Amino acid sequence: METNKIAVNKLNLFYGDFQALHDINIEIKEKEVTALIGPSGCGKSTFIRTLNRMNDLIDIVKIDGTIQYDAMDIYKQWDLIELRKKVGMVFQKPNPFPMSIYDNIAYGPRTHGIKSRQKLNNIVENSLDQASLLDEVKDRLHKPALGLSGGQQQRLCIARVLAVEPDVVLMDEPTSALDPISTSRIEDLIDELKKSYTIVIVTHNMQQAGRISDKTAFFLHGKIEEFGGTDQIFFNPVSSKTEAYISGKFG
Amino acid sequence: MIRQHYEDELAELNRDIMKMGLRVEEAISLSIEALKNKDTDLAQRIINDDTIIDKMERDLCDQCALIIARQQPVAGDLRHLISGIKIITDLERIADHAVHIAKGTIKMAGEEYIKPLLDIPRMAEMSCSMLSRAVIAYVEQDAELAFKIAKDDNIIDDMHKQIVRELLTYMMQDPKKIEGGMSLMYMSRFMERAGDHVRNICEWVVFDETGEHENL
């Protein structure tokens, strides 16, 4: 159970001359929820984006150090398409494609070459079911996804990630645009999904980290100030800065 | 149901407090068995097993603290957790009284009791019944039941007063009985204190449900 899914070693990241991440070392365990918390600009979103090489899209980004996924270097040994399939991402604002609910989910599998209608039907149904959205949309799969509520759209985006059978799901503030009820539903969903997936979640809401994660990393000024079990971080943190942040005294 | 994980944690806490309650109840009733039968082996076992109850208290305290730290409970849930933390302290103290009785049993093992043991076992029986109902009242957040249980403590208090009077009479008649009389008086006092702790538990159950501190 305690296998390393992702191992980051001495990671430094620069936007041009500005160093955004300093000497990051972290091990992310399989089938656990790891939460990344910290004040704005601390590097947590930059960090999560390195895990499936989203920062490749930004020209001025320079990276040194290593990131291994399943014990293979994600820059040197993993094919980018394959990596992004295995390590999926859910963003802050729900971003369904302007097409039907069904086509949103089927988009990824189709891109990966699945054409059989039956197979696609199964994938769509399973993914929606895993994202606990199926019951709400099963009668309108061919209606536009943009007609769903914000919370439903976000669960659709999660279903869309699950449809390509990932191994790791990265979530960058997945509930910050949602109301409290939708947020609770997503949190319950994360608790359910961790039985099958490894989850890394960036959250501005440290209470959310407390509620849903197994491990918590507190980022500050581009460094990991403290990383440990969420029980320990929220009950007895080692660093006084961590304590001040989780107590709401700064940030 | 939303926040399923949180609900599960609260349910688990209730279950664990019930387990601790059962264990404490067992310690009290076994300690009286040991006293009645002058069973020093059983008494020693109760003394040894008290560490298990102490550990339960510490673990439950951490369990409550972690739920507070991670789930930020408010209102009724917060009161339930605070009451839980207070109640486990009373449970642990009740178990300590079982240990005191066990120690007394060992000390008095070679002596004849100066009077037959009738009322003290009755007090213990009553404390155990109050205790198990009080834990149920906590889990079910039933303040009405807590009020009823607390009233029963008056009966235990009266029994204690009566035992003291009776033992004083024996001791005045024959000063050689003072040591034995004092020992039994302590036993009665331990049971009377156990009843007081159950009454405290009842007060926390009332706080849990109503948010009011009542002197029951």
Tab-separated table of C-alpha atoms in Angstrom:
chain	number	residue	atom	x	y	z
A	1	MET	CA	0.000	0.000	0.000
A	2	GLU	CA	2.818	2.378	0.903
A	3	THR	CA	4.330	2.305	-2.593
A	4	ASN	CA	5.666	5.526	-4.058
A	5	LYS	CA	3.588	6.584	-7.016
A	6	ILE	CA	5.431	9.817	-7.615
A	7	ALA	CA	8.872	10.723	-6.296
A	8	VAL	CA	10.171	14.260	-6.687
A	9	ASN	CA	13.823	14.884	-6.027
A	10	LYS	CA	15.594	18.247	-5.762
A	11	LEU	CA	13.161	19.967	-8.078
A	12	ASN	CA	13.868	23.608	-8.938
A	13	LEU	CA	11.666	25.556	-11.327
A	14	PHE	CA	12.361	28.952	-12.872
A	15	TYR	CA	10.101	31.319	-14.778
A	16	GLY	CA	12.897	33.151	-16.627
A	17	ASP	CA	15.065	34.563	-13.847
A	18	PHE	CA	12.481	34.076	-11.141
A	19	GLN	CA	12.800	30.875	-9.156
A	20	ALA	CA	9.308	29.652	-8.287
A	21	LEU	CA	10.204	26.305	-6.710
A	22	HIS	CA	13.236	25.609	-4.534
A	23	ASP	CA	14.612	22.172	-3.874
A	24	ILE	CA	11.318	20.292	-3.678
A	25	ASN	CA	11.544	16.742	-2.378
A	26	ILE	CA	8.350	14.798	-1.901
A	27	GLU	CA	7.066	11.272	-2.228
A	28	ILE	CA	3.449	10.688	-3.142
A	29	LYS	CA	2.080	7.343	-2.087
A	30	GLU	CA	-0.240	5.149	-4.060
A	31	LYS	CA	-3.993	5.419	-3.350
A	32	GLU	CA	-3.624	8.266	-0.951
A	33	VAL	CA	-4.907	11.804	-1.124
A	34	THR	CA	-2.054	14.294	-0.879
A	35	ALA	CA	-3.113	17.887	-0.324
A	36	LEU	CA	-0.947	20.869	-1.230
A	37	ILE	CA	-1.756	23.945	0.808
A	38	GLY	CA	-0.182	27.369	1.211
A	39	PRO	CA	-0.796	31.061	0.616
A	40	SER	CA	-1.215	32.536	-2.887
A	41	GLY	CA	1.982	32.540	-4.882
A	42	CYS	CA	3.643	29.860	-2.756
A	43	GLY	CA	4.190	27.569	-5.730
A	44	LYS	CA	1.621	24.855	-5.057
A	45	SER	CA	-0.148	25.216	-8.416
A	46	THR	CA	3.162	25.515	-10.254
A	47	PHE	CA	4.239	22.335	-8.531
A	48	ILE	CA	1.134	20.277	-9.315
A	49	ARG	CA	1.416	21.332	-12.962
A	50	THR	CA	4.906	19.884	-13.179
A	51	LEU	CA	3.551	16.433	-12.304
A	52	ASN	CA	2.032	15.914	-15.743
A	53	ARG	CA	4.329	18.381	-17.501
A	54	MET	CA	1.762	21.122	-17.973
A	55	ASN	CA	4.562	23.650	-17.580
A	56	ASP	CA	6.068	22.429	-20.868
A	57	LEU	CA	3.600	24.763	-22.531
A	58	ILE	CA	5.277	27.817	-21.035
A	59	ASP	CA	8.445	28.762	-22.960
A	60	ILE	CA	10.300	30.527	-20.185
A	61	VAL	CA	10.012	27.669	-17.711
A	62	LYS	CA	13.247	25.883	-16.843
A	63	ILE	CA	13.301	22.861	-14.597
A	64	ASP	CA	16.056	20.896	-12.914
A	65	GLY	CA	15.869	17.934	-10.564
A	66	THR	CA	13.881	14.772	-11.216
A	67	ILE	CA	10.269	13.692	-11.107
A	68	GLN	CA	9.597	10.003	-11.283
A	69	TYR	CA	6.238	8.448	-11.921
A	70	ASP	CA	6.153	4.685	-11.339
A	71	ALA	CA	9.921	4.824	-10.905
A	72	MET	CA	10.498	6.304	-14.386
A	73	ASP	CA	11.608	9.860	-15.110
A	74	ILE	CA	8.654	11.791	-16.542
A	75	TYR	CA	10.900	13.962	-18.747
A	76	LYS	CA	13.306	11.307	-19.964
A	77	GLN	CA	11.516	7.971	-19.852
A	78	TRP	CA	7.794	8.670	-20.204
A	79	ASP	CA	6.091	9.494	-23.493
A	80	LEU	CA	4.189	12.751	-22.964
A	81	ILE	CA	0.863	11.483	-24.350
A	82	GLU	CA	1.085	8.331	-22.280
A	83	LEU	CA	2.017	10.347	-19.178
A	84	ARG	CA	-0.940	12.708	-19.560
A	85	LYS	CA	-3.232	9.704	-19.974
A	86	LYS	CA	-1.942	8.165	-16.758
A	87	VAL	CA	-1.762	11.417	-14.831
A	88	GLY	CA	-4.983	13.331	-15.422
A	89	MET	CA	-5.864	16.826	-14.298
A	90	VAL	CA	-9.021	18.554	-13.082
A	91	PHE	CA	-8.943	22.350	-13.034
A	92	GLN	CA	-10.344	25.055	-10.832
A	93	LYS	CA	-13.145	26.128	-13.134
A	94	PRO	CA	-15.237	23.386	-14.677
A	95	ASN	CA	-14.387	23.416	-18.373
A	96	PRO	CA	-16.663	21.050	-20.259
A	97	PHE	CA	-16.311	21.053	-24.029
A	98	PRO	CA	-19.225	22.674	-25.882
A	99	MET	CA	-20.688	19.320	-26.863
A	100	SER	CA	-22.984	16.735	-25.319
A	101	ILE	CA	-22.372	15.085	-21.945
A	102	TYR	CA	-21.727	11.802	-23.732
A	103	ASP	CA	-19.245	13.298	-26.178
A	104	ASN	CA	-17.368	15.072	-23.404
A	105	ILE	CA	-16.641	11.740	-21.745
A	106	ALA	CA	-16.070	9.846	-24.991
A	107	TYR	CA	-13.644	12.478	-26.294
A	108	GLY	CA	-10.556	11.119	-24.531
A	109	PRO	CA	-11.147	7.435	-25.287
A	110	ARG	CA	-11.903	8.317	-28.949
A	111	THR	CA	-8.634	10.258	-29.141
A	112	HIS	CA	-6.908	7.144	-27.890
A	113	GLY	CA	-8.469	5.152	-30.738
A	114	ILE	CA	-11.539	3.534	-29.205
A	115	LYS	CA	-14.309	3.423	-31.821
A	116	SER	CA	-16.681	0.665	-30.731
A	117	ARG	CA	-20.003	2.155	-29.732
A	118	GLN	CA	-20.528	-0.512	-27.103
A	119	LYS	CA	-17.142	0.106	-25.531
A	120	LEU	CA	-17.711	3.850	-25.513
A	121	ASN	CA	-21.141	3.406	-23.941
A	122	ASN	CA	-19.582	1.356	-21.179
A	123	ILE	CA	-16.815	3.860	-20.595
A	124	VAL	CA	-19.274	6.773	-20.444
A	125	GLU	CA	-21.524	4.944	-18.035
A	126	ASN	CA	-18.718	3.756	-15.753
A	127	SER	CA	-16.999	7.115	-15.685
A	128	LEU	CA	-20.188	8.987	-14.844
A	129	ASP	CA	-20.980	6.410	-12.218
A	130	GLN	CA	-17.553	6.726	-10.597
A	131	ALA	CA	-17.935	10.495	-10.593
A	132	SER	CA	-21.351	10.040	-8.917
A	133	LEU	CA	-23.080	11.909	-11.699
A	134	LEU	CA	-24.770	9.070	-13.558
A	135	ASP	CA	-28.097	9.164	-11.735
A	136	GLU	CA	-28.474	12.862	-12.391
A	137	VAL	CA	-27.713	12.790	-16.130
A	138	LYS	CA	-28.568	9.335	-17.413
A	139	ASP	CA	-31.711	10.587	-19.168
A	140	ARG	CA	-29.968	13.426	-20.936
A	141	LEU	CA	-26.601	12.111	-22.040
A	142	HIS	CA	-26.980	13.714	-25.444
A	143	LYS	CA	-27.897	17.146	-24.115
A	144	PRO	CA	-25.242	19.888	-24.004
A	145	ALA	CA	-22.853	19.606	-21.082
A	146	LEU	CA	-22.941	23.361	-20.632
A	147	GLY	CA	-26.552	23.025	-19.423
A	148	LEU	CA	-25.369	21.317	-16.230
A	149	SER	CA	-24.897	23.188	-12.949
A	150	GLY	CA	-21.378	24.210	-11.899
A	151	GLY	CA	-21.043	21.314	-9.464
A	152	GLN	CA	-22.318	18.835	-12.047
A	153	GLN	CA	-19.953	20.271	-14.662
A	154	GLN	CA	-17.031	19.742	-12.306
A	155	ARG	CA	-18.078	16.133	-11.699
A	156	LEU	CA	-18.360	15.772	-15.478
A	157	CYS	CA	-14.772	16.994	-15.787
A	158	ILE	CA	-13.731	14.410	-13.219
A	159	ALA	CA	-15.628	11.727	-15.176
A	160	ARG	CA	-13.841	12.904	-18.331
A	161	VAL	CA	-10.479	12.371	-16.656
A	162	LEU	CA	-11.534	8.932	-15.367
A	163	ALA	CA	-12.664	7.872	-18.850
A	164	VAL	CA	-9.072	7.456	-20.060
A	165	GLU	CA	-8.329	5.171	-17.096
A	166	PRO	CA	-5.727	7.258	-15.357
A	167	ASP	CA	-3.687	6.172	-12.394
A	168	VAL	CA	-3.137	9.546	-10.768
A	169	VAL	CA	-5.659	12.381	-10.670
A	170	LEU	CA	-4.321	15.885	-10.120
A	171	MET	CA	-6.849	18.456	-8.941
A	172	ASP	CA	-6.033	22.140	-8.955
A	173	GLU	CA	-8.540	23.776	-6.584
A	174	PRO	CA	-11.422	21.691	-7.912
A	175	THR	CA	-14.048	23.210	-5.619
A	176	SER	CA	-13.095	26.856	-5.355
A	177	ALA	CA	-15.721	27.861	-7.922
A	178	LEU	CA	-18.460	25.757	-6.315
A	179	ASP	CA	-21.094	26.278	-3.631
A	180	PRO	CA	-20.779	24.418	-0.273
A	181	ILE	CA	-23.141	21.568	-1.184
A	182	SER	CA	-21.395	20.869	-4.490
A	183	THR	CA	-18.087	21.120	-2.643
A	184	SER	CA	-19.192	18.474	-0.143
A	185	ARG	CA	-20.231	16.194	-2.978
A	186	ILE	CA	-16.839	16.524	-4.634
A	187	GLU	CA	-15.117	15.908	-1.287
A	188	ASP	CA	-17.151	12.736	-0.757
A	189	LEU	CA	-16.279	11.742	-4.305
A	190	ILE	CA	-12.548	12.218	-3.652
A	191	ASP	CA	-12.869	9.990	-0.595
A	192	GLU	CA	-14.450	7.330	-2.804
A	193	LEU	CA	-11.977	7.740	-5.685
A	194	LYS	CA	-8.916	7.235	-3.518
A	195	LYS	CA	-9.802	3.556	-3.260
A	196	SER	CA	-8.782	3.251	-6.910
A	197	TYR	CA	-6.645	6.296	-7.709
A	198	THR	CA	-3.788	8.311	-6.327
A	199	ILE	CA	-4.948	11.877	-5.854
A	200	VAL	CA	-3.003	15.106	-5.509
A	201	ILE	CA	-5.077	18.169	-4.758
A	202	VAL	CA	-4.180	21.829	-4.509
A	203	THR	CA	-6.549	23.695	-2.249
A	204	HIS	CA	-6.770	27.235	-0.962
A	205	ASN	CA	-9.123	25.955	1.655
A	206	MET	CA	-6.996	24.376	4.338
A	207	GLN	CA	-10.055	23.006	6.126
A	208	GLN	CA	-10.714	21.057	2.964
A	209	ALA	CA	-7.216	19.594	3.150
A	210	GLY	CA	-7.961	18.622	6.758
A	211	ARG	CA	-11.195	16.932	5.788
A	212	ILE	CA	-10.129	14.886	2.828
A	213	SER	CA	-6.390	14.227	2.683
A	214	ASP	CA	-4.094	11.567	4.071
A	215	LYS	CA	-0.949	13.654	3.694
A	216	THR	CA	-0.532	17.399	3.594
A	217	ALA	CA	2.316	19.463	2.175
A	218	PHE	CA	2.507	23.080	3.258
A	219	PHE	CA	4.180	25.263	0.624
A	220	LEU	CA	5.683	28.617	1.480
A	221	HIS	CA	7.766	30.888	-0.760
A	222	GLY	CA	8.327	28.100	-3.279
A	223	LYS	CA	9.559	25.606	-0.702
A	224	ILE	CA	7.923	22.790	1.164
A	225	GLU	CA	7.861	24.119	4.699
A	226	GLU	CA	6.381	20.927	6.112
A	227	PHE	CA	5.099	17.633	4.765
A	228	GLY	CA	3.500	14.920	6.846
A	229	GLY	CA	0.373	12.983	7.759
A	230	THR	CA	-2.668	15.262	7.789
A	231	ASP	CA	-3.435	14.180	11.373
A	232	GLN	CA	-0.014	15.387	12.439
A	233	ILE	CA	-0.035	18.604	10.379
A	234	PHE	CA	-3.436	19.656	11.736
A	235	PHE	CA	-2.944	18.476	15.301
A	236	ASN	CA	0.711	18.893	16.037
A	237	PRO	CA	2.711	20.578	13.263
A	238	VAL	CA	6.469	20.793	13.683
A	239	SER	CA	6.966	24.196	12.048
A	240	SER	CA	5.652	27.316	13.750
A	241	LYS	CA	4.946	28.717	10.264
A	242	THR	CA	2.718	25.763	9.462
A	243	GLU	CA	0.909	26.261	12.732
A	244	ALA	CA	0.407	29.985	12.056
A	245	TYR	CA	-0.917	29.265	8.556
A	246	ILE	CA	-3.344	26.511	9.473
A	247	SER	CA	-4.555	28.602	12.429
A	248	GLY	CA	-5.431	31.338	9.952
A	249	LYS	CA	-2.867	33.766	11.379
A	250	PHE	CA	-1.411	34.602	7.970
A	251	GLY	CA	-1.917	33.828	4.314
B	1	MET	CA	-26.011	12.060	2.735
B	2	ILE	CA	-23.124	14.430	2.253
B	3	ARG	CA	-19.868	14.445	4.260
B	4	GLN	CA	-20.164	10.693	4.613
B	5	HIS	CA	-16.628	10.317	5.888
B	6	TYR	CA	-17.293	12.773	8.716
B	7	GLU	CA	-20.541	11.019	9.652
B	8	ASP	CA	-18.635	7.726	9.729
B	9	GLU	CA	-16.039	9.224	12.057
B	10	LEU	CA	-18.718	10.461	14.457
B	11	ALA	CA	-20.407	7.055	14.422
B	12	GLU	CA	-17.092	5.350	15.101
B	13	LEU	CA	-16.484	7.663	18.044
B	14	ASN	CA	-19.878	6.739	19.512
B	15	ARG	CA	-19.086	3.069	19.096
B	16	ASP	CA	-15.700	3.438	20.763
B	17	ILE	CA	-17.150	5.366	23.710
B	18	MET	CA	-19.721	2.597	24.136
B	19	LYS	CA	-16.926	0.036	24.133
B	20	MET	CA	-15.112	1.985	26.829
B	21	GLY	CA	-18.344	2.251	28.834
B	22	LEU	CA	-18.838	-1.526	28.690
B	23	ARG	CA	-15.289	-2.135	29.782
B	24	VAL	CA	-15.662	0.222	32.774
B	25	GLU	CA	-18.970	-1.347	33.747
B	26	GLU	CA	-17.317	-4.748	33.670
B	27	ALA	CA	-14.446	-3.487	35.858
B	28	ILE	CA	-16.898	-2.258	38.502
B	29	SER	CA	-18.981	-5.410	38.583
B	30	LEU	CA	-15.907	-7.670	38.659
B	31	SER	CA	-14.344	-5.619	41.432
B	32	ILE	CA	-17.433	-6.226	43.564
B	33	GLU	CA	-17.339	-9.936	42.679
B	34	ALA	CA	-13.735	-10.014	43.857
B	35	LEU	CA	-14.656	-8.178	47.061
B	36	LYS	CA	-17.576	-10.518	47.784
B	37	ASN	CA	-15.587	-13.695	47.162
B	38	LYS	CA	-12.257	-12.439	48.537
B	39	ASP	CA	-10.860	-13.333	45.137
B	40	THR	CA	-7.414	-11.718	45.093
B	41	ASP	CA	-6.516	-13.138	41.652
B	42	LEU	CA	-9.510	-11.458	40.100
B	43	ALA	CA	-8.697	-8.272	42.042
B	44	GLN	CA	-5.162	-8.295	40.693
B	45	ARG	CA	-6.475	-8.786	37.155
B	46	ILE	CA	-8.716	-5.713	37.513
B	47	ILE	CA	-5.708	-3.687	38.677
B	48	ASN	CA	-3.614	-4.873	35.734
B	49	ASP	CA	-6.352	-4.355	33.141
B	50	ASP	CA	-6.852	-0.749	34.185
B	51	THR	CA	-4.027	0.213	31.813
B	52	ILE	CA	-6.285	-0.883	28.929
B	53	ILE	CA	-8.969	1.555	30.083
B	54	ASP	CA	-6.395	4.321	30.554
B	55	LYS	CA	-5.249	3.775	26.987
B	56	MET	CA	-8.831	3.843	25.725
B	57	GLU	CA	-9.255	7.248	27.348
B	58	ARG	CA	-6.118	8.670	25.741
B	59	ASP	CA	-6.961	7.224	22.329
B	60	LEU	CA	-10.507	8.582	22.483
B	61	CYS	CA	-9.204	11.990	23.498
B	62	ASP	CA	-6.959	12.025	20.411
B	63	GLN	CA	-9.806	10.738	18.271
B	64	CYS	CA	-12.033	13.656	19.369
B	65	ALA	CA	-9.216	16.179	18.946
B	66	LEU	CA	-8.477	14.965	15.422
B	67	ILE	CA	-12.111	15.204	14.372
B	68	ILE	CA	-12.180	18.766	15.716
B	69	ALA	CA	-8.913	19.660	13.966
B	70	ARG	CA	-9.820	18.114	10.631
B	71	GLN	CA	-13.562	18.531	10.311
B	72	GLN	CA	-14.197	21.822	12.123
B	73	PRO	CA	-17.450	20.675	13.692
B	74	VAL	CA	-19.849	23.360	14.887
B	75	ALA	CA	-23.059	23.507	16.945
B	76	GLY	CA	-24.457	20.099	17.936
B	77	ASP	CA	-21.530	18.095	16.581
B	78	LEU	CA	-19.063	20.311	18.414
B	79	ARG	CA	-21.004	19.924	21.665
B	80	HIS	CA	-21.127	16.174	21.143
B	81	LEU	CA	-17.340	16.013	20.793
B	82	ILE	CA	-16.688	18.264	23.783
B	83	SER	CA	-19.111	16.189	25.861
B	84	GLY	CA	-17.324	13.074	24.621
B	85	ILE	CA	-13.968	14.369	25.846
B	86	LYS	CA	-15.458	15.141	29.270
B	87	ILE	CA	-17.334	11.837	29.522
B	88	ILE	CA	-14.301	9.659	28.859
B	89	THR	CA	-12.542	11.377	31.780
B	90	ASP	CA	-15.432	10.413	34.070
B	91	LEU	CA	-15.393	6.867	32.696
B	92	GLU	CA	-11.702	6.581	33.430
B	93	ARG	CA	-12.239	7.830	36.997
B	94	ILE	CA	-14.997	5.274	37.554
B	95	ALA	CA	-12.567	2.563	36.472
B	96	ASP	CA	-10.075	3.934	38.993
B	97	HIS	CA	-12.669	3.313	41.702
B	98	ALA	CA	-12.886	-0.304	40.544
B	99	VAL	CA	-9.122	-0.456	41.032
B	100	HIS	CA	-9.453	1.033	44.526
B	101	ILE	CA	-11.973	-1.640	45.404
B	102	ALA	CA	-9.683	-4.322	43.997
B	103	LYS	CA	-6.789	-2.997	46.097
B	104	GLY	CA	-9.032	-2.982	49.179
B	105	THR	CA	-10.012	-6.566	48.406
B	106	ILE	CA	-6.384	-7.634	48.426
B	107	LYS	CA	-5.729	-5.717	51.647
B	108	MET	CA	-8.732	-7.231	53.462
B	109	ALA	CA	-8.303	-10.721	52.066
B	110	GLY	CA	-7.113	-12.302	55.312
B	111	GLU	CA	-9.783	-10.719	57.507
B	112	GLU	CA	-13.396	-11.414	58.295
B	113	TYR	CA	-15.635	-8.552	57.099
B	114	ILE	CA	-17.277	-6.916	60.116
B	115	LYS	CA	-20.691	-7.125	58.491
B	116	PRO	CA	-22.185	-9.080	55.604
B	117	LEU	CA	-21.762	-7.434	52.194
B	118	LEU	CA	-25.253	-6.562	51.063
B	119	ASP	CA	-25.586	-2.877	50.366
B	120	ILE	CA	-22.247	-2.288	48.641
B	121	PRO	CA	-22.984	-4.865	45.895
B	122	ARG	CA	-26.415	-3.262	45.543
B	123	MET	CA	-24.793	0.139	45.085
B	124	ALA	CA	-22.457	-1.349	42.478
B	125	GLU	CA	-25.340	-2.934	40.627
B	126	MET	CA	-27.114	0.369	40.575
B	127	SER	CA	-23.993	2.278	39.404
B	128	CYS	CA	-23.491	-0.204	36.580
B	129	SER	CA	-27.063	0.133	35.434
B	130	MET	CA	-26.812	3.933	35.590
B	131	LEU	CA	-23.529	3.833	33.735
B	132	SER	CA	-24.727	1.735	30.827
B	133	ARG	CA	-27.876	3.851	30.450
B	134	ALA	CA	-25.835	7.074	30.640
B	135	VAL	CA	-23.581	5.969	27.788
B	136	ILE	CA	-26.647	5.114	25.723
B	137	ALA	CA	-28.083	8.539	26.569
B	138	TYR	CA	-24.855	10.093	25.243
B	139	VAL	CA	-24.852	8.118	22.020
B	140	GLU	CA	-28.533	8.813	21.442
B	141	GLN	CA	-28.248	12.384	22.697
B	142	ASP	CA	-31.167	11.799	25.020
B	143	ALA	CA	-31.217	14.523	27.695
B	144	GLU	CA	-34.503	13.307	29.121
B	145	LEU	CA	-32.987	9.926	29.899
B	146	ALA	CA	-29.969	11.666	31.450
B	147	PHE	CA	-32.240	13.589	33.854
B	148	LYS	CA	-33.862	10.312	34.959
B	149	ILE	CA	-30.547	8.522	35.489
B	150	ALA	CA	-29.118	11.387	37.522
B	151	LYS	CA	-32.049	11.089	39.946
B	152	ASP	CA	-31.078	7.467	40.637
B	153	ASP	CA	-27.801	8.712	42.042
B	154	ASN	CA	-29.728	10.050	45.052
B	155	ILE	CA	-30.554	6.450	45.952
B	156	ILE	CA	-26.862	5.531	45.882
B	157	ASP	CA	-26.040	8.564	48.040
B	158	ASP	CA	-28.691	7.512	50.579
B	159	MET	CA	-27.363	3.952	50.628
B	160	HIS	CA	-23.884	5.274	51.319
B	161	LYS	CA	-25.127	7.414	54.229
B	162	GLN	CA	-26.933	4.436	55.658
B	163	ILE	CA	-23.870	2.190	55.392
B	164	VAL	CA	-21.753	4.830	57.120
B	165	ARG	CA	-24.244	5.064	59.993
B	166	GLU	CA	-24.371	1.322	60.354
B	167	LEU	CA	-20.589	0.903	60.276
B	168	LEU	CA	-20.169	3.705	62.847
B	169	THR	CA	-22.443	1.829	65.193
B	170	TYR	CA	-20.344	-1.349	64.848
B	171	MET	CA	-17.155	0.581	65.392
B	172	MET	CA	-18.445	2.393	68.466
B	173	GLN	CA	-19.553	-0.884	69.996
B	174	ASP	CA	-16.180	-2.536	69.465
B	175	PRO	CA	-13.053	-0.446	68.756
B	176	LYS	CA	-11.331	-3.578	67.384
B	177	LYS	CA	-13.690	-3.273	64.430
B	178	ILE	CA	-12.526	0.228	63.537
B	179	GLU	CA	-9.985	-0.870	60.933
B	180	GLY	CA	-12.350	-3.292	59.226
B	181	GLY	CA	-15.151	-0.771	59.460
B	182	MET	CA	-13.076	1.967	57.893
B	183	SER	CA	-12.078	-0.324	55.028
B	184	LEU	CA	-15.688	-1.094	54.201
B	185	MET	CA	-16.569	2.562	54.532
B	186	TYR	CA	-14.015	3.308	51.842
B	187	MET	CA	-15.534	0.644	49.598
B	188	SER	CA	-18.924	2.274	49.990
B	189	ARG	CA	-17.414	5.687	49.373
B	190	PHE	CA	-15.804	4.466	46.110
B	191	MET	CA	-19.183	3.293	44.863
B	192	GLU	CA	-20.793	6.548	45.925
B	193	ARG	CA	-18.123	8.445	43.941
B	194	ALA	CA	-18.702	6.200	40.912
B	195	GLY	CA	-22.356	7.255	41.045
B	196	ASP	CA	-21.284	10.912	41.143
B	197	HIS	CA	-19.217	10.428	38.006
B	198	VAL	CA	-22.222	8.914	36.242
B	199	ARG	CA	-24.156	11.999	37.313
B	200	ASN	CA	-21.425	14.126	35.693
B	201	ILE	CA	-21.793	12.103	32.513
B	202	CYS	CA	-25.514	12.865	32.592
B	203	GLU	CA	-24.778	16.579	32.902
B	204	TRP	CA	-22.635	16.393	29.759
B	205	VAL	CA	-25.395	14.549	27.917
B	206	VAL	CA	-27.735	17.424	28.770
B	207	PHE	CA	-25.114	19.923	27.571
B	208	ASP	CA	-24.698	17.877	24.393
B	209	GLU	CA	-28.372	18.089	23.545
B	210	THR	CA	-29.280	21.538	24.866
B	211	GLY	CA	-26.061	23.540	25.136
B	212	GLU	CA	-27.003	24.314	28.760
B	213	HIS	CA	-24.933	23.435	31.823
B	214	GLU	CA	-27.323	21.880	34.308
B	215	ASN	CA	-26.553	20.867	37.867
B	216	LEU	CA	-28.302	17.538	38.042
